[in-house]
XYZ file of C-alpha atoms in Angstrom:
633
model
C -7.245 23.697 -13.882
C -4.497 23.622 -16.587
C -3.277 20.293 -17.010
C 0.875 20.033 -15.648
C 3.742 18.750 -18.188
C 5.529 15.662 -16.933
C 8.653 16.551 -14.667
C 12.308 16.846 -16.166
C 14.936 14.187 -14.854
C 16.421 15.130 -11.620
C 19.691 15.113 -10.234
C 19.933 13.424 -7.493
C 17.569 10.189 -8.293
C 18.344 6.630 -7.386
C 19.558 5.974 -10.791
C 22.292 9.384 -10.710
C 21.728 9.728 -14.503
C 19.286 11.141 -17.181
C 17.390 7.778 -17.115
C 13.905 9.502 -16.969
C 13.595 10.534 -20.753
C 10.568 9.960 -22.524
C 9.840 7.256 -24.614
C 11.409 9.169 -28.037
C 10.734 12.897 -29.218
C 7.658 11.620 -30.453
C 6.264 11.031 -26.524
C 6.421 14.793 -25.363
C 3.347 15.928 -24.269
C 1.605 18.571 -26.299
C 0.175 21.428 -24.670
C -2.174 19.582 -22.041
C -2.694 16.197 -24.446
C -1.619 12.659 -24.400
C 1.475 11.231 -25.477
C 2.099 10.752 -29.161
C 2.400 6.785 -29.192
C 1.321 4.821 -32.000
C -1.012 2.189 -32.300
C 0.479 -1.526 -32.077
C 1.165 -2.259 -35.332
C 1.692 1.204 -36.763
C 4.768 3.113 -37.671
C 6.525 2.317 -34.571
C 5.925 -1.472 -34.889
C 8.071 -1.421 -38.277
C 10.846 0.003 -37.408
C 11.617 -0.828 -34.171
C 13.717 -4.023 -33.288
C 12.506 -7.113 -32.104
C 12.674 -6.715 -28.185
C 12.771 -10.422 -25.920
C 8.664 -12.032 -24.913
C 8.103 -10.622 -20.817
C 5.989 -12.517 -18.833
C 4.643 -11.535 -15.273
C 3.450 -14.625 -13.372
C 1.539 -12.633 -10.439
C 0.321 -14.378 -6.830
C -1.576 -12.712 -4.225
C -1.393 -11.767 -0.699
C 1.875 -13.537 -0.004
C 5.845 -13.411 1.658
C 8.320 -15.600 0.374
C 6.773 -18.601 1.803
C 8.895 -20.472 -1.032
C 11.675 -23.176 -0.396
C 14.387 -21.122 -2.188
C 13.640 -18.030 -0.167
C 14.290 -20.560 3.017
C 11.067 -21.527 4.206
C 11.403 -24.732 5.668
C 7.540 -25.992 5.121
C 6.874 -24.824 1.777
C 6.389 -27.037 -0.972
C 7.150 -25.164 -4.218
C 9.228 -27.026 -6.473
C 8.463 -25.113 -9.510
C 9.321 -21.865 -8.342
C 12.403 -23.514 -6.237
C 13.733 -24.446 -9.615
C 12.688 -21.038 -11.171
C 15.512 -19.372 -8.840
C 17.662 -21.984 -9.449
C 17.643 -20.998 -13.329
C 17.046 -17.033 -12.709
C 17.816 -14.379 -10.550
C 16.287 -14.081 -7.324
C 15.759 -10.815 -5.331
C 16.166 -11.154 -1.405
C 14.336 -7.539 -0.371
C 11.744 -6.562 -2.653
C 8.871 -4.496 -1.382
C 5.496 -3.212 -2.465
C 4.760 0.195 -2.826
C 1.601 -0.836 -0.131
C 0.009 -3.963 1.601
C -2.851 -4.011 -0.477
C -3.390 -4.462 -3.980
C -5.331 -1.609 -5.684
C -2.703 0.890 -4.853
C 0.199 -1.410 -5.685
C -1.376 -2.213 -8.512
C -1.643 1.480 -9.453
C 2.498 1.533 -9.048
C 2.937 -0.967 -11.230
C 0.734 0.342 -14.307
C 1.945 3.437 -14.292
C 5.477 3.626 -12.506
C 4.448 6.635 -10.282
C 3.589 6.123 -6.701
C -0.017 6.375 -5.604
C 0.050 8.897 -3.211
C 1.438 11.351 -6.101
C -2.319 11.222 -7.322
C -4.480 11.432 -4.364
C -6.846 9.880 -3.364
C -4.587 6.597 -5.069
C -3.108 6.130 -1.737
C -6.214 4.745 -0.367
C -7.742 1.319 -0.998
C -10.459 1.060 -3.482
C -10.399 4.794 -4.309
C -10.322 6.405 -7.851
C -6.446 8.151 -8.326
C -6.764 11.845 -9.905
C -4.577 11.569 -12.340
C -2.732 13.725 -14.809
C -3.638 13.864 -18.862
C -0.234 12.312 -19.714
C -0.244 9.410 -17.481
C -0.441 6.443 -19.182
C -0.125 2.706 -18.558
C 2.848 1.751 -19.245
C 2.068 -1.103 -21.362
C 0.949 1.997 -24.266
C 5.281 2.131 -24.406
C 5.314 -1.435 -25.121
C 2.623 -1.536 -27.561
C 3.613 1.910 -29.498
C 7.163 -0.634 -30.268
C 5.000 -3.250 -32.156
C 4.900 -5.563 -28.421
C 1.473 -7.416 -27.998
C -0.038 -6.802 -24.714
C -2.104 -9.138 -22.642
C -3.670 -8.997 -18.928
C -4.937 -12.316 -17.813
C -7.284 -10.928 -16.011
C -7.064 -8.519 -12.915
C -6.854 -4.668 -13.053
C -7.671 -2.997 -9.625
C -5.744 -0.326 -11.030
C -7.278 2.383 -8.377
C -7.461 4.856 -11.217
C -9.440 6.289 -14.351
C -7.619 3.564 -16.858
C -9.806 1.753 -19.291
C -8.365 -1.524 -19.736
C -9.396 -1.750 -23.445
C -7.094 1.242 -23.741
C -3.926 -0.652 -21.714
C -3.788 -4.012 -23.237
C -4.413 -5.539 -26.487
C -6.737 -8.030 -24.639
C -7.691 -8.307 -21.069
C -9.664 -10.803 -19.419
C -9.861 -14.350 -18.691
C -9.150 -15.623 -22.356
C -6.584 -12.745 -23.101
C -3.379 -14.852 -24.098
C -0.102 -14.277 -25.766
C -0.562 -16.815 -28.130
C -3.247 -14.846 -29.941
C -0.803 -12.071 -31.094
C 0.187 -11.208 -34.435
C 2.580 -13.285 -36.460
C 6.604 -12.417 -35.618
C 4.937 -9.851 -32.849
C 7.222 -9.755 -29.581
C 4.773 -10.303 -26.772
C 4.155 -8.668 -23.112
C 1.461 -11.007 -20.933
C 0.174 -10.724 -17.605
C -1.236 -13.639 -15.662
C -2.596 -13.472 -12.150
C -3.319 -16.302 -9.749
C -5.695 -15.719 -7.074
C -4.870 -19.334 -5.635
C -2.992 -17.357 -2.925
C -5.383 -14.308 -2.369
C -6.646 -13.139 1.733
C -9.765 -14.785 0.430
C -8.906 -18.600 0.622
C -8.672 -17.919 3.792
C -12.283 -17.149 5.018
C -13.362 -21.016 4.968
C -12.778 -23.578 7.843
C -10.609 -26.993 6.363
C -8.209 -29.515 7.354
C -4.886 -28.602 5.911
C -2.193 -31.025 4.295
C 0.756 -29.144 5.454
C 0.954 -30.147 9.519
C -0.022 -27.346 11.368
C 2.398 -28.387 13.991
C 5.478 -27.841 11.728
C 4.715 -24.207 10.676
C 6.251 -21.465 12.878
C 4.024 -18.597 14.438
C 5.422 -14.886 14.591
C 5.992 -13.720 17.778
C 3.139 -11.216 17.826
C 0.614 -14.408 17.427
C -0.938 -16.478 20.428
C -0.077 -20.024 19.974
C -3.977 -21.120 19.142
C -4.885 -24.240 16.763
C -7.155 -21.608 14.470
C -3.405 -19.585 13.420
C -1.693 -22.811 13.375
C -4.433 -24.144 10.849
C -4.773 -20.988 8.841
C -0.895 -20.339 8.372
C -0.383 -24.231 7.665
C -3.402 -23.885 5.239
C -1.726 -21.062 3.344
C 1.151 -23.054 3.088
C -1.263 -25.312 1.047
C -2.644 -22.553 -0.985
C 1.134 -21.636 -1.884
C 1.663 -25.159 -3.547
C -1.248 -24.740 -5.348
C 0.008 -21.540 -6.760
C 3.266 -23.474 -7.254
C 1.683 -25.914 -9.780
C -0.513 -23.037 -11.285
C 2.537 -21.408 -12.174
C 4.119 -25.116 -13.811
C 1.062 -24.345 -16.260
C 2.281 -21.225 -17.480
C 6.052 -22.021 -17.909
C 4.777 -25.359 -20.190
C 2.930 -23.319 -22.246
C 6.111 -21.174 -23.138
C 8.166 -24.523 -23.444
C 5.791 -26.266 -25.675
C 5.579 -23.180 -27.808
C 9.113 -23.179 -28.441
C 9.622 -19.804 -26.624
C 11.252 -20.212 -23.433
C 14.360 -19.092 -24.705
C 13.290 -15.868 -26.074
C 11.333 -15.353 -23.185
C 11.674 -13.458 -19.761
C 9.455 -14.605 -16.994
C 8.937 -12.590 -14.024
C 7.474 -14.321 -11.244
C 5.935 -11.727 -8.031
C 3.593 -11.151 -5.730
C 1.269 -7.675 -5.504
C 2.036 -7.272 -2.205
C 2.756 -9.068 1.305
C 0.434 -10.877 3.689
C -2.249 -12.447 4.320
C -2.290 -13.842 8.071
C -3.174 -11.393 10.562
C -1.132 -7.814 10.841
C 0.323 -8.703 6.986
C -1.606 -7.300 4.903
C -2.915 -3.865 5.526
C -0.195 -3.133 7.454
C 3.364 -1.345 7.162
C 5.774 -4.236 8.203
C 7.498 -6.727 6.156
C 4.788 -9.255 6.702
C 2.927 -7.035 5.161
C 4.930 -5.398 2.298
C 8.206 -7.994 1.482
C 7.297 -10.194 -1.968
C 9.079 -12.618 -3.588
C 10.611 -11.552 -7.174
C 12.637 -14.308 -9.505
C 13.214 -13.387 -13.161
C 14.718 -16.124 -15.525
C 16.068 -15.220 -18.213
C 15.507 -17.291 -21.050
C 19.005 -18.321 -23.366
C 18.763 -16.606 -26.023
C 18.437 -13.387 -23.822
C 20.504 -13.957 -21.107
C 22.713 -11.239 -21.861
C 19.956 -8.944 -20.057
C 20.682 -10.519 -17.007
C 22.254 -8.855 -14.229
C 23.831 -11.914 -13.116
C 24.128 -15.731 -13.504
C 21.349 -18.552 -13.285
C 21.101 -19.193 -9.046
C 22.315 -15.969 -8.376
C 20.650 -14.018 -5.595
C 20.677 -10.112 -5.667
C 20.132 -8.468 -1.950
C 19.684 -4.622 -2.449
C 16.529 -3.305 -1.778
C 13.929 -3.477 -4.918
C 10.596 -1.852 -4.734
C 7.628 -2.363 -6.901
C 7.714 0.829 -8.590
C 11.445 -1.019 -10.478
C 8.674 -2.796 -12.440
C 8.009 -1.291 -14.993
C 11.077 1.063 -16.259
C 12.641 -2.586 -16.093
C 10.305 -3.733 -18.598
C 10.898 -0.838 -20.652
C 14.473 -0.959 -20.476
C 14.565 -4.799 -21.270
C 12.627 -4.060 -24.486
C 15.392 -1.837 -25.047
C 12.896 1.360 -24.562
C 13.600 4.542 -22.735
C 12.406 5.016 -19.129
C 9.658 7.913 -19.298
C 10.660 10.780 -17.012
C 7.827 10.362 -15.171
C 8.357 6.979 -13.622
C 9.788 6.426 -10.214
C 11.626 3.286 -10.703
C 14.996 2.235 -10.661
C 15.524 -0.624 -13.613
C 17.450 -3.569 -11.826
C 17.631 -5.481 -15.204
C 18.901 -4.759 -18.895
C 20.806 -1.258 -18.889
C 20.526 -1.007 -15.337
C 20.585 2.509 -12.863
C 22.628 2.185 -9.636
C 21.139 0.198 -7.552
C 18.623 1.627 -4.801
C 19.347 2.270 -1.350
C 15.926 2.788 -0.370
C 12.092 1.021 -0.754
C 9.551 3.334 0.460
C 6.187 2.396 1.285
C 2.597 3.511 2.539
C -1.280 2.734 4.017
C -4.050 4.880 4.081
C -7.457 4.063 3.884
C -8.141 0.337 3.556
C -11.631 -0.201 2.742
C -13.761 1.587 5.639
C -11.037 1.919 8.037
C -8.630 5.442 7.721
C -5.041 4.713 8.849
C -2.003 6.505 7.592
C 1.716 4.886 7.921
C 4.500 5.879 6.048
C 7.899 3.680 5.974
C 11.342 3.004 4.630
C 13.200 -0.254 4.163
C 16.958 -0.579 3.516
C 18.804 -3.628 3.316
C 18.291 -4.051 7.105
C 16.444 -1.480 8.982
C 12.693 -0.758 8.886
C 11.743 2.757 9.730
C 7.981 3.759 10.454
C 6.069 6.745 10.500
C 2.441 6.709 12.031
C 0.519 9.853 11.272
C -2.416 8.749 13.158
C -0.664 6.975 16.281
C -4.345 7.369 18.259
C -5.769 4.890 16.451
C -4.565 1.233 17.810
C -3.266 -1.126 14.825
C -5.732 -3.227 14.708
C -8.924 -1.384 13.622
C -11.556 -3.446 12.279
C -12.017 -3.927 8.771
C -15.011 -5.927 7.453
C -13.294 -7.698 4.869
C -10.206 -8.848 6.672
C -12.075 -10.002 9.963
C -13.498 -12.861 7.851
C -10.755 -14.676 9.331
C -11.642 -16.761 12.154
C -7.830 -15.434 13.322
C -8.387 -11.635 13.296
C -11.485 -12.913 15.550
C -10.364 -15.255 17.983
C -6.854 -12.835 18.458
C -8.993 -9.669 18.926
C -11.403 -12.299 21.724
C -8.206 -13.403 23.298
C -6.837 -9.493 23.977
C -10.793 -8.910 25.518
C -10.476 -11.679 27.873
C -6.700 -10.498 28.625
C -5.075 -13.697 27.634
C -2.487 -12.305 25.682
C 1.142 -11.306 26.878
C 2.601 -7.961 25.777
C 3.690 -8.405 22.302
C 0.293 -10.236 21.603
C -1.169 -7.596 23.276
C 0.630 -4.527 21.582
C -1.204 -5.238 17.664
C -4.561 -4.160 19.851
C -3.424 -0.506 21.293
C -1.972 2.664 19.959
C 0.710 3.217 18.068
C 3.792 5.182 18.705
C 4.893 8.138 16.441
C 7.518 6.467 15.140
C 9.291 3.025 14.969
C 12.436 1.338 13.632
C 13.278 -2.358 13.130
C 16.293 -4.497 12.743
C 15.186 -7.302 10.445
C 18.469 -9.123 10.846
C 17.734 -9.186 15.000
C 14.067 -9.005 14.413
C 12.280 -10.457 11.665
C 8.905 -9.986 13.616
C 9.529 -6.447 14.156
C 8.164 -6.769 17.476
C 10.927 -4.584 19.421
C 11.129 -1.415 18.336
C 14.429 0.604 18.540
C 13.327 3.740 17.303
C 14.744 5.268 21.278
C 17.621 2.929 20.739
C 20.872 5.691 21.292
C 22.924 3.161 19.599
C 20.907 3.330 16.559
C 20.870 7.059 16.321
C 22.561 7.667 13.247
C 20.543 4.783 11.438
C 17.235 6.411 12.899
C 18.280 10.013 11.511
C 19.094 8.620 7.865
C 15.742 6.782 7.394
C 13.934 9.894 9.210
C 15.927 12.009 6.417
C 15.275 9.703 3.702
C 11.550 9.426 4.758
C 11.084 13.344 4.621
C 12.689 13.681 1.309
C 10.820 11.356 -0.531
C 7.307 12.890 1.021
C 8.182 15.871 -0.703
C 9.950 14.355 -3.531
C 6.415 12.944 -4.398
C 4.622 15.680 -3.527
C 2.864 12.964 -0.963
C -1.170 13.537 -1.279
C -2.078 11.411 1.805
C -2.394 14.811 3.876
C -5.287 15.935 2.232
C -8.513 14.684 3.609
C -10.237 12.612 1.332
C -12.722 13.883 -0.585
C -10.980 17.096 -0.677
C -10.621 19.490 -3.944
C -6.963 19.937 -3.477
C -6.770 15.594 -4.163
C -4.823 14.456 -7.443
C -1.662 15.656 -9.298
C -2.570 18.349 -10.653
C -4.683 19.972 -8.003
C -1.877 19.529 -5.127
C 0.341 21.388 -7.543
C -1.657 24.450 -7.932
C 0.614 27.394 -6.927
C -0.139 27.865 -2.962
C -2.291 25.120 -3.035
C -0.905 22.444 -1.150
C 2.278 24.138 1.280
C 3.621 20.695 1.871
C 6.358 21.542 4.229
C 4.323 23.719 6.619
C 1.907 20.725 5.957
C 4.829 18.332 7.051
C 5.867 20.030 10.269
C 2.259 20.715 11.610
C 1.916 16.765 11.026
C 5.287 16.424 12.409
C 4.096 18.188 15.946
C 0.824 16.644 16.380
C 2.177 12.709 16.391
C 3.764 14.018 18.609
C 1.158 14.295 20.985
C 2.863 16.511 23.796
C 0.513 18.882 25.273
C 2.805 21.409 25.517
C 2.692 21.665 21.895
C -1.135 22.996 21.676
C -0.647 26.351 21.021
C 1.557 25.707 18.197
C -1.493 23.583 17.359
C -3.921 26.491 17.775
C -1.365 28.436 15.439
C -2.029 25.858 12.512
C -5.664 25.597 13.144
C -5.984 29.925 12.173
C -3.604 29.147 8.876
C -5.264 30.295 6.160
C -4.539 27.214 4.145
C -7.289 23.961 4.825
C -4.654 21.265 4.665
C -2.822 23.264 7.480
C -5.838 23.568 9.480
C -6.739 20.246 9.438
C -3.724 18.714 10.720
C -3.840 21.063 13.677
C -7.751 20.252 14.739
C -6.653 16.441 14.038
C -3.516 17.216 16.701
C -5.888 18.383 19.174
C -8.048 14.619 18.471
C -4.524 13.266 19.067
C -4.197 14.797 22.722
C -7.649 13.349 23.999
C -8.429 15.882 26.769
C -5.354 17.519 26.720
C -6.983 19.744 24.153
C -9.023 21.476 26.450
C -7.414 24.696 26.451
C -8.627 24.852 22.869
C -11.753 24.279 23.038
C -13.170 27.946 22.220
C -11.271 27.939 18.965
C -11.938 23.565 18.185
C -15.526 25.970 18.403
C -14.935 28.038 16.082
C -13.561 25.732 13.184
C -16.770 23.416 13.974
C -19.098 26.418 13.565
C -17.928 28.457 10.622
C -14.639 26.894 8.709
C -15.468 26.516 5.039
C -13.744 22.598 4.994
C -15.813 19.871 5.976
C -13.085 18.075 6.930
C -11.714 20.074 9.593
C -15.252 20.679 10.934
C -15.170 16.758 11.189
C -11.121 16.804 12.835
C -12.588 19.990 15.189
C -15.684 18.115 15.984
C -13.934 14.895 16.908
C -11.293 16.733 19.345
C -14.584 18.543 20.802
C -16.507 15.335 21.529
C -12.850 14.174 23.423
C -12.620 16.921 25.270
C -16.091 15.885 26.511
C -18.148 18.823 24.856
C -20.349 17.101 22.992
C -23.553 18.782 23.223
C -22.931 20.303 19.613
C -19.898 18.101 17.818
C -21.923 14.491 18.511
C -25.228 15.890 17.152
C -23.046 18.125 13.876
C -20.797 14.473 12.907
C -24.292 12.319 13.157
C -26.188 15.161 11.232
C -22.629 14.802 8.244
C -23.223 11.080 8.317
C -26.879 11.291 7.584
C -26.718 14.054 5.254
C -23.662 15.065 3.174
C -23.657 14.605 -0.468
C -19.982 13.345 -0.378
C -19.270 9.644 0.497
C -15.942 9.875 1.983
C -17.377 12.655 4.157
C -19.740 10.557 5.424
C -17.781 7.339 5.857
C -15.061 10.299 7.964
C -18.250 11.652 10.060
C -18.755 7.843 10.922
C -14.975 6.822 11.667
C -14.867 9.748 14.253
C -18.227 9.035 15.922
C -16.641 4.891 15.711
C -13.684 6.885 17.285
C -15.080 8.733 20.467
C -16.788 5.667 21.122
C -19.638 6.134 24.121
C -19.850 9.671 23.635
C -21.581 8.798 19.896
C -24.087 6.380 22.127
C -27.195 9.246 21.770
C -26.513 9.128 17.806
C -26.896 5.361 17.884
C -30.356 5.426 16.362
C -29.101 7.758 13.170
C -25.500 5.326 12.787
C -28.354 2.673 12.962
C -29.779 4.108 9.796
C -27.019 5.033 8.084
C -25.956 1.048 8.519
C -29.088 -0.039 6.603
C -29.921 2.884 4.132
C -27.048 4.471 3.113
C -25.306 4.244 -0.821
C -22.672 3.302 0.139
C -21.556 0.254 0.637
C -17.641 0.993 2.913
C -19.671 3.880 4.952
C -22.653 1.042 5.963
C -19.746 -0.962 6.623
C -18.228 1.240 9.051
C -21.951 2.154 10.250
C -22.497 -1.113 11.055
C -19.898 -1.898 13.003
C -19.961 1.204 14.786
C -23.106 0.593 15.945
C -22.395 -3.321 17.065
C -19.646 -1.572 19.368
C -22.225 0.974 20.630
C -24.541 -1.942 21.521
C -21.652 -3.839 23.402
C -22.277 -6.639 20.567
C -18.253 -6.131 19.605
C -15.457 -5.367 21.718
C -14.912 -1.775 21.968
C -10.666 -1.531 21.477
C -9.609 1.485 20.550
């Protein structure tokens, strides 16, 4: 398939002006190659002026638990003073709660789901030919690029061909005499992983405050006042880093960025579409001698919504660089575009577990869109139920010790939500029937729809699909995104009087279209009895895979399982195709006794199959199926 040409400003973008120009006339893309950028150190390097050092100091997994953002417990002088000399940005937001598609953002400036399967976590981003990392910009201007040492990028980019150096030795003090300098250090003081061990924290566990959606229980209150701990770690980690630029002489000349790749990491943060799970601290200081980049004063706070994807057409502009037409950002420092109104976010899969939320965050209001409101919140995920509090939470809503906004993490979700983070900082009462709030709920529902097709979202396709990546879900007819949209639209619904408009979508000629309507039938349990004969059909003879999988799934809930049971064990043991299989297992994990008779062949799959997320999901699948786990779903 012919490789597409990067797309022309448009009106109508946060910035209102022809900000998304390429780099200079020598970036256009020829014919279906690369951009023209030259080497650092070439041409380019020469002639260009001397643009100010940027630094990004990068934590993990965390809010604002930071004294200047208000948080009463931390202990974080260094980055309390690091506000108190730069700029600090109230309601910044990742792109998603996890880090290889954030991290994808933030290379490149485009949004994951643009490049399905990017959306999901640890997945491998179909990409166009042009796309580059955005560092390439930097180093074509004669900039020295460093990445000290994480990539996750979620995508086909070679690090050797990003960065100058990358890896735990790459440093900006090995660059090229007189060479301005762009360096990247993360800290993984602060990542979900510090979390797995038992310990006895400094920080009182007594003085931290539990969300509302937490049980009051000594394991929370010791994991949240441990993070605390982690957090001043991080703090002094961080105190390392600045001294280096100080004794070096460069703090003046140098902009520091300090952010985190996304929210979390207590339980419902990470992995999940709320601001616990999304909101990330951002201060940039400005060093003297290029303060005039600033878009305010030292101290000063800025409290428009920023997203993630401002990263990097900030850094561009700061080096005094054009923004790439391309990128989705909005720059919020140096020649600045007019400030956003919007963040938008999104989750798909996260590691063996398929969810898919979509969501919108203005200054105040959270808006969410759940796509698969079936599934309850809290699906299991290997990984993050290493933490003794996803455990003993989950054990607590088994025994039924948990009041009703405990309780609600554990069941299924509604369509749609809205918060008031002013009212609500939990976002545990959701307004989305609120008639108060109507015309709030129909601009973030607007907003939401535009930028799905403004991106030319991915995240419908099934994974796995041929219609995945940029170019593919361009093709002419490939992709019908708004039919796509309103099928999608109906089915979270979950009204049973909407089936036959259902049954309409299932006999569209286009895959995508089909598959939303068999996965609207899952949605309505037994309420998609009526039908059955043509769920039949699609599992017998439709060319997709995946909406054999979506058919045979409603089947098996519409208890006829005689065929559907036996077809999705048969895909899990057999396919060639890894996300098939790891689907085949998530809807047999999904119907939940009705998979008991394939328990020997998920059994199997748990031991002997490649890969390692669908043995995952195998496993646990069959530890519910055994009555060794609690069965919520």
């Amino acid at each position: 398939m012919p490789t597409t040409t990067p797309p022309a400003p448009r009106a109508g973008d946060d910035d209102g002006m022809a900000r998304r120009r390429f780099l200079s006339a020598g970036a256009a893309v020829a014919g279906a190659g690369g951009l023209s950028l030259a080497p650092s150190g070439g041409a380019a390097a020469e002639t260009a002026p001397r643009g100010p050092n940027i630094v990004w100091l990068v934590s993990e997994d965390n809010n604002p638990f930071i004294g200047a953002y208000g948080d009463p417990v931390a202990r974080t002088p260094t980055l309390d003073a690091l506000a108190s000399e730069g700029v600090r940005y109230e309601n910044v937001f990742s792109v998603a709660p996890v880090c290889a598609p954030s991290r994808f953002a933030l290379l490149t400036g485009v949004y994951p789901q643009e490049c399905g399967p990017g959306q999901h976590h640890r997945a491998d981003a179909r990409t166009p030919g042009w796309l580059r990392g955005f560092p390439a910009y930097l180093r074509a201007a004669g900039y020295y690029c460093t990445n000290n040492a994480k990539t996750d990028y979620n995508g086909p980019f070679d690090p050797a061909a990003v960065w100058d150096a990358s890896g735990k030795q790459a440093h900006w003090s090995r660059r090229p005499a007189g060479a301005p300098f762009f360096a990247v250090f993360n800290h993984e003081s602060t990542h979900e992983s510090v979390m797995f061990a038992d310990g006895t924290p400094t920080t009182p566990p007594e003085s931290v405050r539990l969300p509302a959606y937490h049980p009051d229980t000594p394991t929370l209150r010791r994991d949240r006042a441990h993070y605390h701990d982690q957090m001043t770690t991080m703090d002094a980690q961080i105190a390392a880093r600045l001294g280096e630029l100080e004794a070096a002489g460069l703090a003046d000349d140098t902009i520091v960025f300090y952010y985190s790749d996304n929210g979390g990491v207590l339980p419902r943060s990470k992995r999940y579409c709320y601001d616990s799970g999304l909101h990330t601290p951002l201060i940039v200081r400005f060093g003297r001698n290029v303060a005039h980049l600033a878009p305010d004063g030292p101290g000063s706070v800025v409290r428009h919504p920023v997203s993630a994807i401002d990263l990097p057409p900030t850094v561009l502009r700061l080096a005094g660089l054009d923004v790439p037409a391309h990128m989705r950002g909005v720059p919020f420092a140096g020649r600045r575009g007019r400030p956003r109104r919007y963040a938008f976010s999104q989750r798909g899969r996260m590691d063996e577990t398929y969810d898919m939320q979509r969501t919108v965050r203005d200054r105040r209001y959270r808006y969410i869109r759940n796509y698969l409101p079936h599934l309850v919140y809290g699906q299991h995920v290997v990984y993050g139920w290493r933490q003794a509090g996803y455990r003993e939470w989950q054990d607590l809503y088994a025994r039924g010790e948990l009041n009703g906004t405990q309780s609600r993490f554990w069941r299924q979700k509604p369509a749609e939500e809205l918060y008031d983070l002013a009212k609500d900082p939990d976002e545990v009462h959701n307004l989305i029937d609120d008639p108060a709030l109507r015309t709030v709920r129909g601009r973030l529902r607007r907003a939401l729809d535009a930028h799905l097709l403004d991106t030319h979202d991915n995240g419908f396709i099934p994974e796995g699909s041929p219609l995945e990546g940029y170019d593919a879900s361009r093709a002419p007819g490939a992709y019908p995104l708004p039919e796509v949209l309103a099928v999608a639209g109906t089915a979270i619904r979950r009204a049973p009087e909407n089936l036959p408009r259902l049954v309409a979508a299932m006999r569209h000629d286009n895959e995508v279209v089909r598959y939303w309507g068999a996965l609207g039938a899952v949605m309505l349990d037994a309420g998609a009895e009526p039908a059955a004969d043509t769920l039949g059909r699609l599992l017998a003879h439709d060319p997709s895979v995946h909406v054999r999988i979506a058919a045979a799934e409603a089947l098996a809930r519409t208890g006829r399982t005689e065929q559907s049971v036996p077809w999705l064990a048969g895909t899990l043991a057999g396919h060639g195709h890894h996300r098939v299989r790891l689907q085949a297992v998530a809807a047999l994990r999904n119907i939940g006794d009705a998979a008991r008779p394939e328990l020997p062949r998920i059994e199997k799959a748990a031991v002997d199959d490649t890969d390692g997320q669908v043995r995952s999901k195998a496993a646990h699948t069959a530890a519910v199926l055994r009555g060794e786990q609690p069965d919520i779903r």
